[in-house]
Amino acid sequence: MPPGSPSHPALTPRRSPLLTLVAALVIVEALILVGAAVYLLHGLLVEDAAAPIAAIAMVVMALIFAVGVGFCGWGLLHRATWARSPVVVWQLLELAAGIPAFSGGSPWVGVVLVVPAVVVLVGLFVPSVSAQVSR
């Protein structure tokens, strides 16, 4: 690449540390989804599942979402503009799932879902991060 080209590494500004944190949290969320799929699969194989077809569907969906969320986290690390919208939608879905957990007897589930979602949502709209993932 010639030094004057826009994609030359010397001309690319450093990634914001907050953007790195946001992307890392999104990747951790993908890993949590993989853990949830393993947990569901364990329940299907070891325990007597009441609805095995539903359990298999949940495992498959958790893995599909894990791949999608992980890909979006990778996209944020590489400042891809397309990654921002699906990450925002995913965080809103996490909030919708996490907030009721506080009153449902599992506040730790609410914390695990709500805290990263809020950090990612706020982080995506901080001007230094927003400038790096928008056109």
C-alpha positions as protocol buffer text, in pm:
chain_id: "A"
residue {
  index: 1
  type: MET
  ca { x: 0 y: 0 z: 0 }
}
residue {
  index: 2
  type: PRO
  ca { x: 137 y: 341 z: -85 }
}
residue {
  index: 3
  type: PRO
  ca { x: 177 y: 577 z: 214 }
}
residue {
  index: 4
  type: GLY
  ca { x: -80 y: 819 z: 75 }
}
residue {
  index: 5
  type: SER
  ca { x: -362 y: 564 z: 49 }
}
residue {
  index: 6
  type: PRO
  ca { x: -647 y: 594 z: 304 }
}
residue {
  index: 7
  type: SER
  ca { x: -607 y: 233 z: 418 }
}
residue {
  index: 8
  type: HIS
  ca { x: -238 y: 270 z: 498 }
}
residue {
  index: 9
  type: PRO
  ca { x: -178 y: 167 z: 864 }
}
residue {
  index: 10
  type: ALA
  ca { x: 8 y: 490 z: 944 }
}
residue {
  index: 11
  type: LEU
  ca { x: -299 y: 695 z: 849 }
}
residue {
  index: 12
  type: THR
  ca { x: -550 y: 482 z: 1041 }
}
residue {
  index: 13
  type: PRO
  ca { x: -623 y: 636 z: 1382 }
}
residue {
  index: 14
  type: ARG
  ca { x: -584 y: 416 z: 1687 }
}
residue {
  index: 15
  type: ARG
  ca { x: -893 y: 231 z: 1803 }
}
residue {
  index: 16
  type: SER
  ca { x: -1053 y: 393 z: 2104 }
}
residue {
  index: 17
  type: PRO
  ca { x: -995 y: 195 z: 2427 }
}
residue {
  index: 18
  type: LEU
  ca { x: -1369 y: 224 z: 2493 }
}
residue {
  index: 19
  type: LEU
  ca { x: -1442 y: 67 z: 2154 }
}
residue {
  index: 20
  type: THR
  ca { x: -1206 y: -217 z: 2244 }
}
residue {
  index: 21
  type: LEU
  ca { x: -1394 y: -263 z: 2574 }
}
residue {
  index: 22
  type: VAL
  ca { x: -1731 y: -259 z: 2399 }
}
residue {
  index: 23
  type: ALA
  ca { x: -1616 y: -514 z: 2141 }
}
residue {
  index: 24
  type: ALA
  ca { x: -1465 y: -733 z: 2413 }
}
residue {
  index: 25
  type: LEU
  ca { x: -1791 y: -728 z: 2610 }
}
residue {
  index: 26
  type: VAL
  ca { x: -1985 y: -828 z: 2299 }
}
residue {
  index: 27
  type: ILE
  ca { x: -1743 y: -1118 z: 2242 }
}
residue {
  index: 28
  type: VAL
  ca { x: -1784 y: -1221 z: 2608 }
}
residue {
  index: 29
  type: GLU
  ca { x: -2161 y: -1219 z: 2554 }
}
residue {
  index: 30
  type: ALA
  ca { x: -2110 y: -1456 z: 2261 }
}
residue {
  index: 31
  type: LEU
  ca { x: -1903 y: -1685 z: 2484 }
}
residue {
  index: 32
  type: ILE
  ca { x: -2177 y: -1677 z: 2747 }
}
residue {
  index: 33
  type: LEU
  ca { x: -2422 y: -1789 z: 2477 }
}
residue {
  index: 34
  type: VAL
  ca { x: -2191 y: -2081 z: 2396 }
}
residue {
  index: 35
  type: GLY
  ca { x: -2186 y: -2165 z: 2768 }
}
residue {
  index: 36
  type: ALA
  ca { x: -2564 y: -2152 z: 2777 }
}
residue {
  index: 37
  type: ALA
  ca { x: -2580 y: -2389 z: 2479 }
}
residue {
  index: 38
  type: VAL
  ca { x: -2343 y: -2631 z: 2654 }
}
residue {
  index: 39
  type: TYR
  ca { x: -2554 y: -2610 z: 2971 }
}
residue {
  index: 40
  type: LEU
  ca { x: -2870 y: -2683 z: 2773 }
}
residue {
  index: 41
  type: LEU
  ca { x: -2701 y: -2969 z: 2591 }
}
residue {
  index: 42
  type: HIS
  ca { x: -2583 y: -3111 z: 2924 }
}
residue {
  index: 43
  type: GLY
  ca { x: -2939 y: -3096 z: 3052 }
}
residue {
  index: 44
  type: LEU
  ca { x: -3058 y: -3271 z: 2738 }
}
residue {
  index: 45
  type: LEU
  ca { x: -2803 y: -3552 z: 2755 }
}
residue {
  index: 46
  type: VAL
  ca { x: -2766 y: -3610 z: 3130 }
}
residue {
  index: 47
  type: GLU
  ca { x: -3102 y: -3521 z: 3274 }
}
residue {
  index: 48
  type: ASP
  ca { x: -3436 y: -3638 z: 3148 }
}
residue {
  index: 49
  type: ALA
  ca { x: -3554 y: -3356 z: 2922 }
}
residue {
  index: 50
  type: ALA
  ca { x: -3929 y: -3305 z: 2923 }
}
residue {
  index: 51
  type: ALA
  ca { x: -3925 y: -3169 z: 2567 }
}
residue {
  index: 52
  type: PRO
  ca { x: -3611 y: -3289 z: 2388 }
}
residue {
  index: 53
  type: ILE
  ca { x: -3699 y: -3130 z: 2053 }
}
residue {
  index: 54
  type: ALA
  ca { x: -3745 y: -2791 z: 2218 }
}
residue {
  index: 55
  type: ALA
  ca { x: -3415 y: -2837 z: 2403 }
}
residue {
  index: 56
  type: ILE
  ca { x: -3234 y: -2917 z: 2079 }
}
residue {
  index: 57
  type: ALA
  ca { x: -3390 y: -2612 z: 1915 }
}
residue {
  index: 58
  type: MET
  ca { x: -3273 y: -2395 z: 2206 }
}
residue {
  index: 59
  type: VAL
  ca { x: -2918 y: -2532 z: 2177 }
}
residue {
  index: 60
  type: VAL
  ca { x: -2912 y: -2465 z: 1803 }
}
residue {
  index: 61
  type: MET
  ca { x: -3054 y: -2114 z: 1843 }
}
residue {
  index: 62
  type: ALA
  ca { x: -2807 y: -2029 z: 2122 }
}
residue {
  index: 63
  type: LEU
  ca { x: -2520 y: -2139 z: 1899 }
}
residue {
  index: 64
  type: ILE
  ca { x: -2654 y: -1943 z: 1602 }
}
residue {
  index: 65
  type: PHE
  ca { x: -2687 y: -1631 z: 1816 }
}
residue {
  index: 66
  type: ALA
  ca { x: -2339 y: -1691 z: 1961 }
}
residue {
  index: 67
  type: VAL
  ca { x: -2189 y: -1696 z: 1614 }
}
residue {
  index: 68
  type: GLY
  ca { x: -2379 y: -1384 z: 1511 }
}
residue {
  index: 69
  type: VAL
  ca { x: -2297 y: -1188 z: 1826 }
}
residue {
  index: 70
  type: GLY
  ca { x: -1933 y: -1298 z: 1810 }
}
residue {
  index: 71
  type: PHE
  ca { x: -1912 y: -1191 z: 1446 }
}
residue {
  index: 72
  type: CYS
  ca { x: -2054 y: -850 z: 1539 }
}
residue {
  index: 73
  type: GLY
  ca { x: -1796 y: -819 z: 1819 }
}
residue {
  index: 74
  type: TRP
  ca { x: -1525 y: -897 z: 1566 }
}
residue {
  index: 75
  type: GLY
  ca { x: -1676 y: -635 z: 1337 }
}
residue {
  index: 76
  type: LEU
  ca { x: -1662 y: -374 z: 1613 }
}
residue {
  index: 77
  type: LEU
  ca { x: -1294 y: -457 z: 1673 }
}
residue {
  index: 78
  type: HIS
  ca { x: -1237 y: -384 z: 1305 }
}
residue {
  index: 79
  type: ARG
  ca { x: -1457 y: -70 z: 1313 }
}
residue {
  index: 80
  type: ALA
  ca { x: -1713 y: -214 z: 1074 }
}
residue {
  index: 81
  type: THR
  ca { x: -2009 y: 18 z: 1039 }
}
residue {
  index: 82
  type: TRP
  ca { x: -2251 y: -272 z: 985 }
}
residue {
  index: 83
  type: ALA
  ca { x: -2178 y: -416 z: 1332 }
}
residue {
  index: 84
  type: ARG
  ca { x: -2327 y: -131 z: 1534 }
}
residue {
  index: 85
  type: SER
  ca { x: -2697 y: -182 z: 1458 }
}
residue {
  index: 86
  type: PRO
  ca { x: -2718 y: -555 z: 1537 }
}
residue {
  index: 87
  type: VAL
  ca { x: -2520 y: -498 z: 1856 }
}
residue {
  index: 88
  type: VAL
  ca { x: -2766 y: -229 z: 1966 }
}
residue {
  index: 89
  type: VAL
  ca { x: -3059 y: -462 z: 1895 }
}
residue {
  index: 90
  type: TRP
  ca { x: -2891 y: -745 z: 2086 }
}
residue {
  index: 91
  type: GLN
  ca { x: -2829 y: -521 z: 2387 }
}
residue {
  index: 92
  type: LEU
  ca { x: -3195 y: -414 z: 2390 }
}
residue {
  index: 93
  type: LEU
  ca { x: -3297 y: -781 z: 2383 }
}
residue {
  index: 94
  type: GLU
  ca { x: -3059 y: -850 z: 2673 }
}
residue {
  index: 95
  type: LEU
  ca { x: -3215 y: -565 z: 2870 }
}
residue {
  index: 96
  type: ALA
  ca { x: -3561 y: -702 z: 2799 }
}
residue {
  index: 97
  type: ALA
  ca { x: -3451 y: -1044 z: 2929 }
}
residue {
  index: 98
  type: GLY
  ca { x: -3243 y: -917 z: 3220 }
}
residue {
  index: 99
  type: ILE
  ca { x: -3465 y: -659 z: 3387 }
}
residue {
  index: 100
  type: PRO
  ca { x: -3742 y: -909 z: 3483 }
}
residue {
  index: 101
  type: ALA
  ca { x: -3477 y: -1136 z: 3638 }
}
residue {
  index: 102
  type: PHE
  ca { x: -3435 y: -888 z: 3924 }
}
residue {
  index: 103
  type: SER
  ca { x: -3792 y: -949 z: 4040 }
}
residue {
  index: 104
  type: GLY
  ca { x: -3799 y: -1317 z: 3944 }
}
residue {
  index: 105
  type: GLY
  ca { x: -3566 y: -1444 z: 4214 }
}
residue {
  index: 106
  type: SER
  ca { x: -3244 y: -1447 z: 4009 }
}
residue {
  index: 107
  type: PRO
  ca { x: -3087 y: -1104 z: 4053 }
}
residue {
  index: 108
  type: TRP
  ca { x: -2743 y: -1235 z: 3952 }
}
residue {
  index: 109
  type: VAL
  ca { x: -2885 y: -1324 z: 3609 }
}
residue {
  index: 110
  type: GLY
  ca { x: -3017 y: -971 z: 3584 }
}
residue {
  index: 111
  type: VAL
  ca { x: -2676 y: -829 z: 3670 }
}
residue {
  index: 112
  type: VAL
  ca { x: -2501 y: -1055 z: 3416 }
}
residue {
  index: 113
  type: LEU
  ca { x: -2742 y: -944 z: 3144 }
}
residue {
  index: 114
  type: VAL
  ca { x: -2813 y: -580 z: 3230 }
}
residue {
  index: 115
  type: VAL
  ca { x: -2472 y: -442 z: 3331 }
}
residue {
  index: 116
  type: PRO
  ca { x: -2285 y: -539 z: 3011 }
}
residue {
  index: 117
  type: ALA
  ca { x: -2581 y: -434 z: 2798 }
}
residue {
  index: 118
  type: VAL
  ca { x: -2586 y: -87 z: 2954 }
}
residue {
  index: 119
  type: VAL
  ca { x: -2208 y: -49 z: 2924 }
}
residue {
  index: 120
  type: VAL
  ca { x: -2217 y: -154 z: 2557 }
}
residue {
  index: 121
  type: LEU
  ca { x: -2515 y: 67 z: 2472 }
}
residue {
  index: 122
  type: VAL
  ca { x: -2366 y: 373 z: 2641 }
}
residue {
  index: 123
  type: GLY
  ca { x: -2024 y: 297 z: 2497 }
}
residue {
  index: 124
  type: LEU
  ca { x: -2152 y: 272 z: 2141 }
}
residue {
  index: 125
  type: PHE
  ca { x: -2297 y: 621 z: 2161 }
}
residue {
  index: 126
  type: VAL
  ca { x: -1999 y: 795 z: 2319 }
}
residue {
  index: 127
  type: PRO
  ca { x: -1871 y: 1034 z: 2050 }
}
residue {
  index: 128
  type: SER
  ca { x: -1520 y: 885 z: 2031 }
}
residue {
  index: 129
  type: VAL
  ca { x: -1662 y: 536 z: 1968 }
}
residue {
  index: 130
  type: SER
  ca { x: -1949 y: 653 z: 1750 }
}
residue {
  index: 131
  type: ALA
  ca { x: -1708 y: 835 z: 1519 }
}
residue {
  index: 132
  type: GLN
  ca { x: -1508 y: 517 z: 1468 }
}
residue {
  index: 133
  type: VAL
  ca { x: -1801 y: 290 z: 1382 }
}
residue {
  index: 134
  type: SER
  ca { x: -2010 y: 525 z: 1171 }
}
residue {
  index: 135
  type: ARG
  ca { x: -1959 y: 671 z: 828 }
}
